[in-house]
Coordinates of N, CA and C in Angstrom, one line a residue:
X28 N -15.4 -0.4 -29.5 CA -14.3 -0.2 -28.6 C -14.4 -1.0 -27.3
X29 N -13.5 -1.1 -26.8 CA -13.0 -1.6 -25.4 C -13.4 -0.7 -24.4
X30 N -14.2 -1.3 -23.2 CA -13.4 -0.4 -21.9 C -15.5 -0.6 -21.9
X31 N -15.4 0.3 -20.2 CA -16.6 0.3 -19.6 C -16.9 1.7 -19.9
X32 N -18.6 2.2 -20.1 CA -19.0 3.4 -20.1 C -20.0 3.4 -19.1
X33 N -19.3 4.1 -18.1 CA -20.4 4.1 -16.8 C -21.3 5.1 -17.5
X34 N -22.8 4.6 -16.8 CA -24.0 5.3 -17.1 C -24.7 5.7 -15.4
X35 N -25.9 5.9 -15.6 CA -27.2 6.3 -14.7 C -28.4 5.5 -14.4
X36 N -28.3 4.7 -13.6 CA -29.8 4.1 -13.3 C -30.6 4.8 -12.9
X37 N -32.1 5.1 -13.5 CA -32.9 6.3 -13.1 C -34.3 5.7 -13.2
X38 N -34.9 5.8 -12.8 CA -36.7 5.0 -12.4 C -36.9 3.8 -13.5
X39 N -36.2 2.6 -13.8 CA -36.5 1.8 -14.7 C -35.2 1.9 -15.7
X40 N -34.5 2.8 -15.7 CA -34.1 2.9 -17.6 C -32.8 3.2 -17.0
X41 N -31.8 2.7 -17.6 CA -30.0 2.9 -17.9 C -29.9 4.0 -19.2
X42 N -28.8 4.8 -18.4 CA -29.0 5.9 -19.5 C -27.1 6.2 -19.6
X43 N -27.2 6.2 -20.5 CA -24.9 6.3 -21.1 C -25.2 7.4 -22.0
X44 N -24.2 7.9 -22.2 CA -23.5 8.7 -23.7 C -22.5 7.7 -24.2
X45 N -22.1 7.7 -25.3 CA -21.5 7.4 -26.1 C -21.4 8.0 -27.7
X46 N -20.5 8.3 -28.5 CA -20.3 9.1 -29.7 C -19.9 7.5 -30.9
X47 N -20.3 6.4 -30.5 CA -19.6 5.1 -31.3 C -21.3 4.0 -31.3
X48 N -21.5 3.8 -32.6 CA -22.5 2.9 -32.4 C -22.0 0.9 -32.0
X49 N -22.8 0.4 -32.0 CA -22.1 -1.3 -31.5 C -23.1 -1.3 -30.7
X50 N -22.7 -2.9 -30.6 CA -23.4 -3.3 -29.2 C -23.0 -3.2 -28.0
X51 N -24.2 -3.1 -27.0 CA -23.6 -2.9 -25.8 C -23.7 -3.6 -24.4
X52 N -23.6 -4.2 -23.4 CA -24.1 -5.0 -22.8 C -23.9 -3.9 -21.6
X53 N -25.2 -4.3 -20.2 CA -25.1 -4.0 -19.2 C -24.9 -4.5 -18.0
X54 N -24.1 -4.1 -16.9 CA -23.2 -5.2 -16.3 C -23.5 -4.2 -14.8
X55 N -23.8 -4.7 -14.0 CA -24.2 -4.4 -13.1 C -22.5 -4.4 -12.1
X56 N -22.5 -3.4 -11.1 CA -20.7 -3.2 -10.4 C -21.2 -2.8 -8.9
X57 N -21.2 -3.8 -8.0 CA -21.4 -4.1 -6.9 C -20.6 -4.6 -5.7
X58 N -19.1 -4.5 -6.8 CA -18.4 -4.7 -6.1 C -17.0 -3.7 -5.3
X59 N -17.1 -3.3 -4.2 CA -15.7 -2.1 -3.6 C -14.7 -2.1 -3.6
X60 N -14.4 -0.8 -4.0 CA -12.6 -1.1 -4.5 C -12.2 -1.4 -3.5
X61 N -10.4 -2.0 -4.0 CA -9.8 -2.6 -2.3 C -8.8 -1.3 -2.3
X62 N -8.7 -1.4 -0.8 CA -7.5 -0.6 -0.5 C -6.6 -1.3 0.0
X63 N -5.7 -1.6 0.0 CA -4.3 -1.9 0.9 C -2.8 -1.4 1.4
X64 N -2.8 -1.2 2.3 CA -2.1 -0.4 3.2 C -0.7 -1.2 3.0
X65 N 0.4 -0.3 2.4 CA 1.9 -0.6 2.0 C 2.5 0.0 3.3
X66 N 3.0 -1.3 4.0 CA 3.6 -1.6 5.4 C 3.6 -0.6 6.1
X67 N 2.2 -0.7 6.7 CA 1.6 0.6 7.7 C 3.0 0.7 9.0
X68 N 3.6 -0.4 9.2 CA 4.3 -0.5 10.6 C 5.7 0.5 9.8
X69 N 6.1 1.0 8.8 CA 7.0 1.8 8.5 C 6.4 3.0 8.4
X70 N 5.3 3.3 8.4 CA 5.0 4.7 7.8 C 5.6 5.7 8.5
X71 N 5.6 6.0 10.0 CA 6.2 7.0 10.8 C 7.7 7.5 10.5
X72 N 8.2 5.8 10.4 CA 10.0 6.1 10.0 C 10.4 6.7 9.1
X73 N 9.3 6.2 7.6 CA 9.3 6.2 6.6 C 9.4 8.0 6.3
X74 N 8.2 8.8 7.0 CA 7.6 9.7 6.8 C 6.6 9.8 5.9
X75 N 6.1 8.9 5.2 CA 4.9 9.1 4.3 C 3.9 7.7 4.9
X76 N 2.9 7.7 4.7 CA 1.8 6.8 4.8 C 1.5 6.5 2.6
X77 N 0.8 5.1 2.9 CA 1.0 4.3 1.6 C 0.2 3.3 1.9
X78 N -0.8 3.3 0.1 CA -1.7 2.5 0.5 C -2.0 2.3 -1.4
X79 N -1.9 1.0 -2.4 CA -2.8 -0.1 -3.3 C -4.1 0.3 -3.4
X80 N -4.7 1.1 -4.2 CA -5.8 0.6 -4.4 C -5.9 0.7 -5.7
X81 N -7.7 -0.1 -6.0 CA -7.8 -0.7 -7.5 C -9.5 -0.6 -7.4
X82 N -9.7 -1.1 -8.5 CA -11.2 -1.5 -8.5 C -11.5 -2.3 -10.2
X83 N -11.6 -3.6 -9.8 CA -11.3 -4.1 -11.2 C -12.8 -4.2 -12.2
X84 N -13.6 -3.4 -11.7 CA -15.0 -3.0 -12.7 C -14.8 -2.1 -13.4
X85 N -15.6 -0.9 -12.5 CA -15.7 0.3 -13.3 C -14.3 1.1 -13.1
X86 N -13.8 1.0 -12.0 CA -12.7 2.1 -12.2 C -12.8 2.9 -10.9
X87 N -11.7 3.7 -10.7 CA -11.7 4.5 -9.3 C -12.3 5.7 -9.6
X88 N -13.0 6.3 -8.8 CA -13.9 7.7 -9.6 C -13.0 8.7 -8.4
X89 N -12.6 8.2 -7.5 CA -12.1 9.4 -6.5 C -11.9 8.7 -5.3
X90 N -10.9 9.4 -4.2 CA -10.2 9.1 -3.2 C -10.4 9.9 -2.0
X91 N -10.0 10.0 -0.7 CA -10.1 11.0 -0.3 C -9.5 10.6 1.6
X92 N -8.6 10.8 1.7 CA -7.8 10.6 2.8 C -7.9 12.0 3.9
X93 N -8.1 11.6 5.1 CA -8.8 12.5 6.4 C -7.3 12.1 7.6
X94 N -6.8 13.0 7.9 CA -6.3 12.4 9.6 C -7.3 13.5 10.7
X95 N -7.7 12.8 11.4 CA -8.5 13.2 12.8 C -9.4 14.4 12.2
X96 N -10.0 13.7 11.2 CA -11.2 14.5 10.2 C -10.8 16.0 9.4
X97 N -9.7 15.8 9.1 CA -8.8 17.1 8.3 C -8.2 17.1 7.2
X98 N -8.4 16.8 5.9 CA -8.5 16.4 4.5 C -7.0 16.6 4.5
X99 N -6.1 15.1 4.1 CA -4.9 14.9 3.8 C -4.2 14.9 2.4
X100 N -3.7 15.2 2.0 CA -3.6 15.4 0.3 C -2.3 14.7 0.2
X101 N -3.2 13.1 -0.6 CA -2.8 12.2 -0.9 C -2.4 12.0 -2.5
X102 N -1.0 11.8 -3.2 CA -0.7 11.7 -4.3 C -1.1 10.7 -4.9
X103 N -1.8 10.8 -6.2 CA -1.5 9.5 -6.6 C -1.0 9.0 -8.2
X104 N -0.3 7.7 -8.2 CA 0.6 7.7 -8.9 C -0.4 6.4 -9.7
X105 N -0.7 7.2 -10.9 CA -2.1 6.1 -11.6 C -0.2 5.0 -12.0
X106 N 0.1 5.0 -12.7 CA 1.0 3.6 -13.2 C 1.5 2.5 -12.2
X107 N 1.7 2.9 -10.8 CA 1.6 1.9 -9.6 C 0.2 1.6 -8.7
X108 N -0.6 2.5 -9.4 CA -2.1 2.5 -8.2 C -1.6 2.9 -6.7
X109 N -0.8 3.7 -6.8 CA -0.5 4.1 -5.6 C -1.1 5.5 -4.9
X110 N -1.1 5.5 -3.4 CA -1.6 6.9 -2.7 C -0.4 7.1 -1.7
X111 N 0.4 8.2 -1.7 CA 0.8 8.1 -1.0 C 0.9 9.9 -0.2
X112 N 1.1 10.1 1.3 CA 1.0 11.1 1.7 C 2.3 11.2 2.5
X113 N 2.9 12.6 2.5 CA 4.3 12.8 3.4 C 3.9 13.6 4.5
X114 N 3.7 12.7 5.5 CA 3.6 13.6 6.7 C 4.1 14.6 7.3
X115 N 3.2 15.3 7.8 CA 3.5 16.8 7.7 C 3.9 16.9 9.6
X116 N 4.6 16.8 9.8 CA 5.3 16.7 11.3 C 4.4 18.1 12.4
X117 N 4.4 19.0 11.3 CA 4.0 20.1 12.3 C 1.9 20.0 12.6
X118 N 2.0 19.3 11.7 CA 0.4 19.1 11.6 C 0.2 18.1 12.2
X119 N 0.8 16.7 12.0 CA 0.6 15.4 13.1 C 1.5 15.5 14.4
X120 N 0.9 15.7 15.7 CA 1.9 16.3 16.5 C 2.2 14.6 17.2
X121 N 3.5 14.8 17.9 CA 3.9 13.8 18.4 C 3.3 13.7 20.1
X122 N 2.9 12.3 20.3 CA 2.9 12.2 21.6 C 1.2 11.8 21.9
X123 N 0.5 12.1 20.8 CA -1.2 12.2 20.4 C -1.5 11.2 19.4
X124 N -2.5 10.2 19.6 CA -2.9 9.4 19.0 C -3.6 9.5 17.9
X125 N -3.6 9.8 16.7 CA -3.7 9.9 15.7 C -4.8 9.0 15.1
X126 N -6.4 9.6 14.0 CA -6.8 8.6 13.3 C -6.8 8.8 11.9
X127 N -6.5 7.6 11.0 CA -6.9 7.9 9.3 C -7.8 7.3 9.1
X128 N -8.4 8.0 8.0 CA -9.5 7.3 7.4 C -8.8 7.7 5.8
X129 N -9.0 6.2 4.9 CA -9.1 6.5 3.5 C -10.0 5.4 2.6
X130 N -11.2 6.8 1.8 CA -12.2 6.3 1.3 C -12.0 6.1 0.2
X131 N -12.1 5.4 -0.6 CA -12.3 5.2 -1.9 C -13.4 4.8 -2.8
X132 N -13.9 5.5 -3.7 CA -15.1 4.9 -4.1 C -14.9 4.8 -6.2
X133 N -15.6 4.2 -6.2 CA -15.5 3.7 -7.7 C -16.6 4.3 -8.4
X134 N -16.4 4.3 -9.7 CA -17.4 5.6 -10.8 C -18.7 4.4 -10.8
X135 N -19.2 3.3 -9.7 CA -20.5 3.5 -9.8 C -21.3 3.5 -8.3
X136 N -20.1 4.1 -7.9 CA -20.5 4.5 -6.1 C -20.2 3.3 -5.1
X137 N -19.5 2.8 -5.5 CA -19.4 1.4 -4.2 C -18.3 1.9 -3.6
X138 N -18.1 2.1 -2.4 CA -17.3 2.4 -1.2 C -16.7 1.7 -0.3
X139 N -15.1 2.1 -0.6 CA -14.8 1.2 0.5 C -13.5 1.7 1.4
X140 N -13.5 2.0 2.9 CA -13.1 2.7 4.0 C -12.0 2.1 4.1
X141 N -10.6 2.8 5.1 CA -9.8 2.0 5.9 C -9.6 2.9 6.4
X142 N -9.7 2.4 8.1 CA -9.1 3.0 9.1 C -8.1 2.7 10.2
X143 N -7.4 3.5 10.7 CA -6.2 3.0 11.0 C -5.6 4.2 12.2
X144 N -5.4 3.7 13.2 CA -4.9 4.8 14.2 C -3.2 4.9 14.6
X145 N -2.5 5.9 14.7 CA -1.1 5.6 14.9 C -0.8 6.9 15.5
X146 N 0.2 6.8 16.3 CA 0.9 8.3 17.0 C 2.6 8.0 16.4
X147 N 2.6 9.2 16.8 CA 4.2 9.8 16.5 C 4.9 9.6 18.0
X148 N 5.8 8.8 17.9 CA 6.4 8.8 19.5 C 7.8 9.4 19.1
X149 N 8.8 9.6 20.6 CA 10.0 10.2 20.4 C 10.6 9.1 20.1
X150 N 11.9 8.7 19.8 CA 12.2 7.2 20.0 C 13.4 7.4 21.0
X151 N 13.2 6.3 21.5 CA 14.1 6.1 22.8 C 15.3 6.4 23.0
X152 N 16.0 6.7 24.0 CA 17.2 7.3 24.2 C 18.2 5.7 24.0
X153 N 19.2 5.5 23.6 CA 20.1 4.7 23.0 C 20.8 4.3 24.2
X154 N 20.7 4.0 25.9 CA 22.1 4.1 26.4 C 22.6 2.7 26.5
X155 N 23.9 2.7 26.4 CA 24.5 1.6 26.5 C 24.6 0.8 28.2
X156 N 24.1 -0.6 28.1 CA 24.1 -1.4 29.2 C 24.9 -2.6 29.0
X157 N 25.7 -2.7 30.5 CA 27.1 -3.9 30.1 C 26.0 -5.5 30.9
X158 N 24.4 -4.9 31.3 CA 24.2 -6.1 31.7 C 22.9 -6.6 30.1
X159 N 22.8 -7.6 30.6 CA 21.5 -8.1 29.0 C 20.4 -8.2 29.6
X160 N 20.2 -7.1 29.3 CA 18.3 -6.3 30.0 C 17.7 -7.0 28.3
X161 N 17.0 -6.6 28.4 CA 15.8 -6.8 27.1 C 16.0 -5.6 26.5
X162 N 16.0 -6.0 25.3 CA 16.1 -4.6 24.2 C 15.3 -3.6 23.7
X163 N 15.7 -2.8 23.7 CA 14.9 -2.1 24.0 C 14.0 -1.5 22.6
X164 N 12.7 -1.5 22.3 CA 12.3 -1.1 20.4 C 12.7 0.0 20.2
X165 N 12.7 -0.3 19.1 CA 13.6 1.0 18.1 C 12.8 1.3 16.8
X166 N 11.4 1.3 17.3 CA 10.7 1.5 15.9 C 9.9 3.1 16.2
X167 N 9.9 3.9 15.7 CA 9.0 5.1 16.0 C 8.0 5.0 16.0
X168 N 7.2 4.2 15.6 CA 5.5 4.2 15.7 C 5.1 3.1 16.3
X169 N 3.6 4.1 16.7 CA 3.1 3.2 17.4 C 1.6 3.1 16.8
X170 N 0.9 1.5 16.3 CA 0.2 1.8 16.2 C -1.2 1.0 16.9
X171 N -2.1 0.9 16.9 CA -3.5 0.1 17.6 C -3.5 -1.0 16.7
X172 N -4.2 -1.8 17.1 CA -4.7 -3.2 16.7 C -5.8 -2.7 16.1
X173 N -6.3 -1.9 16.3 CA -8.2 -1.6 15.5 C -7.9 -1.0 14.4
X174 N -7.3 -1.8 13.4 CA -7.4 -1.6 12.3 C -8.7 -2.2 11.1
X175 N -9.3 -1.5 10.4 CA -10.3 -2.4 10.1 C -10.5 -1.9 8.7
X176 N -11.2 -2.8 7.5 CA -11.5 -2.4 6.1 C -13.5 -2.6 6.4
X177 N -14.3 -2.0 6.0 CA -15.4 -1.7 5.9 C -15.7 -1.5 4.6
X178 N -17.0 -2.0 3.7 CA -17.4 -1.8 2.7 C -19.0 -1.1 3.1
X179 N -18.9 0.0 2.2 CA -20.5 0.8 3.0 C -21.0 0.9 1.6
X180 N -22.2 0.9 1.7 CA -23.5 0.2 0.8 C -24.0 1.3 0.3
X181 N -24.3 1.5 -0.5 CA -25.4 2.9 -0.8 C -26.7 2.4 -0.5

């Protein structure tokens, strides 16, 4: 059959189950799933945060999304590879700078982070001006520039 059977590297020796005899090759997975973040600059408006990920070896073994180190329960939708979380207004307060972290790691432990900081702002009062000031944004979020993807090593 098709498909990868993750096993155990243990003092010298690779060790799998399998219930199917054949041959089998061993393939070393060194490489970290990606994550990518589905247009972080809407998430506030949106109300959910969204984020791609994949891992084209062994496979995703588990996920795990944190705001300001407080386990966020992130959906996911295996036929789009998607994660997505609906922000919980009473839990992310407005006005407070906000951090996420989302780890993912793959069924042979390679890891890989994104983190990303954003607050909840009010959005601006609307008033009408008959002179042409500069306009005024009209986006609800705000987020940092220190956005960054990390791959951490075992």
């Amino acid at each position: 059959g098709e498909g990868a059977l993750v096993g155990k590297y243990d003092d010298g020796w690779y060790e799998i189950s399998t219930n199917t005899f054949g041959t089998f090759a061993v393939k070393a997975d060194t490489v970290a799933p990606t994550i990518r973040p589905l247009s972080p600059e809407n998430w506030v408006r949106n109300g959910s945060i969204k984020f791609r990920i994949g891992d084209s070896q062994s496979g995703i073994a588990r996920f795990r999304g944190t705001i300001d180190g407080a386990y966020a329960l992130f959906e996911y939708d295996a036929k789009s590879a998607t994660l997505s979380y609906k922000i919980d207004r009473q839990r992310v307060a407005k006005g407070k700078e906000h951090e996420l972290v989302m780890t993912v790691t793959d069924n042979c432990g390679n890891q890989q982070q994104y983190t990303r900081k954003f607050s909840l702002t009010t959005p601006q009062s609307t008033q009408k001006k008959s002179t042409a000031a500069k306009p005024q944004p009209k986006k609800s979020v705000t987020t940092s520039s220190k956005t960054s993807a990390k791959q951490v090593k075992k």
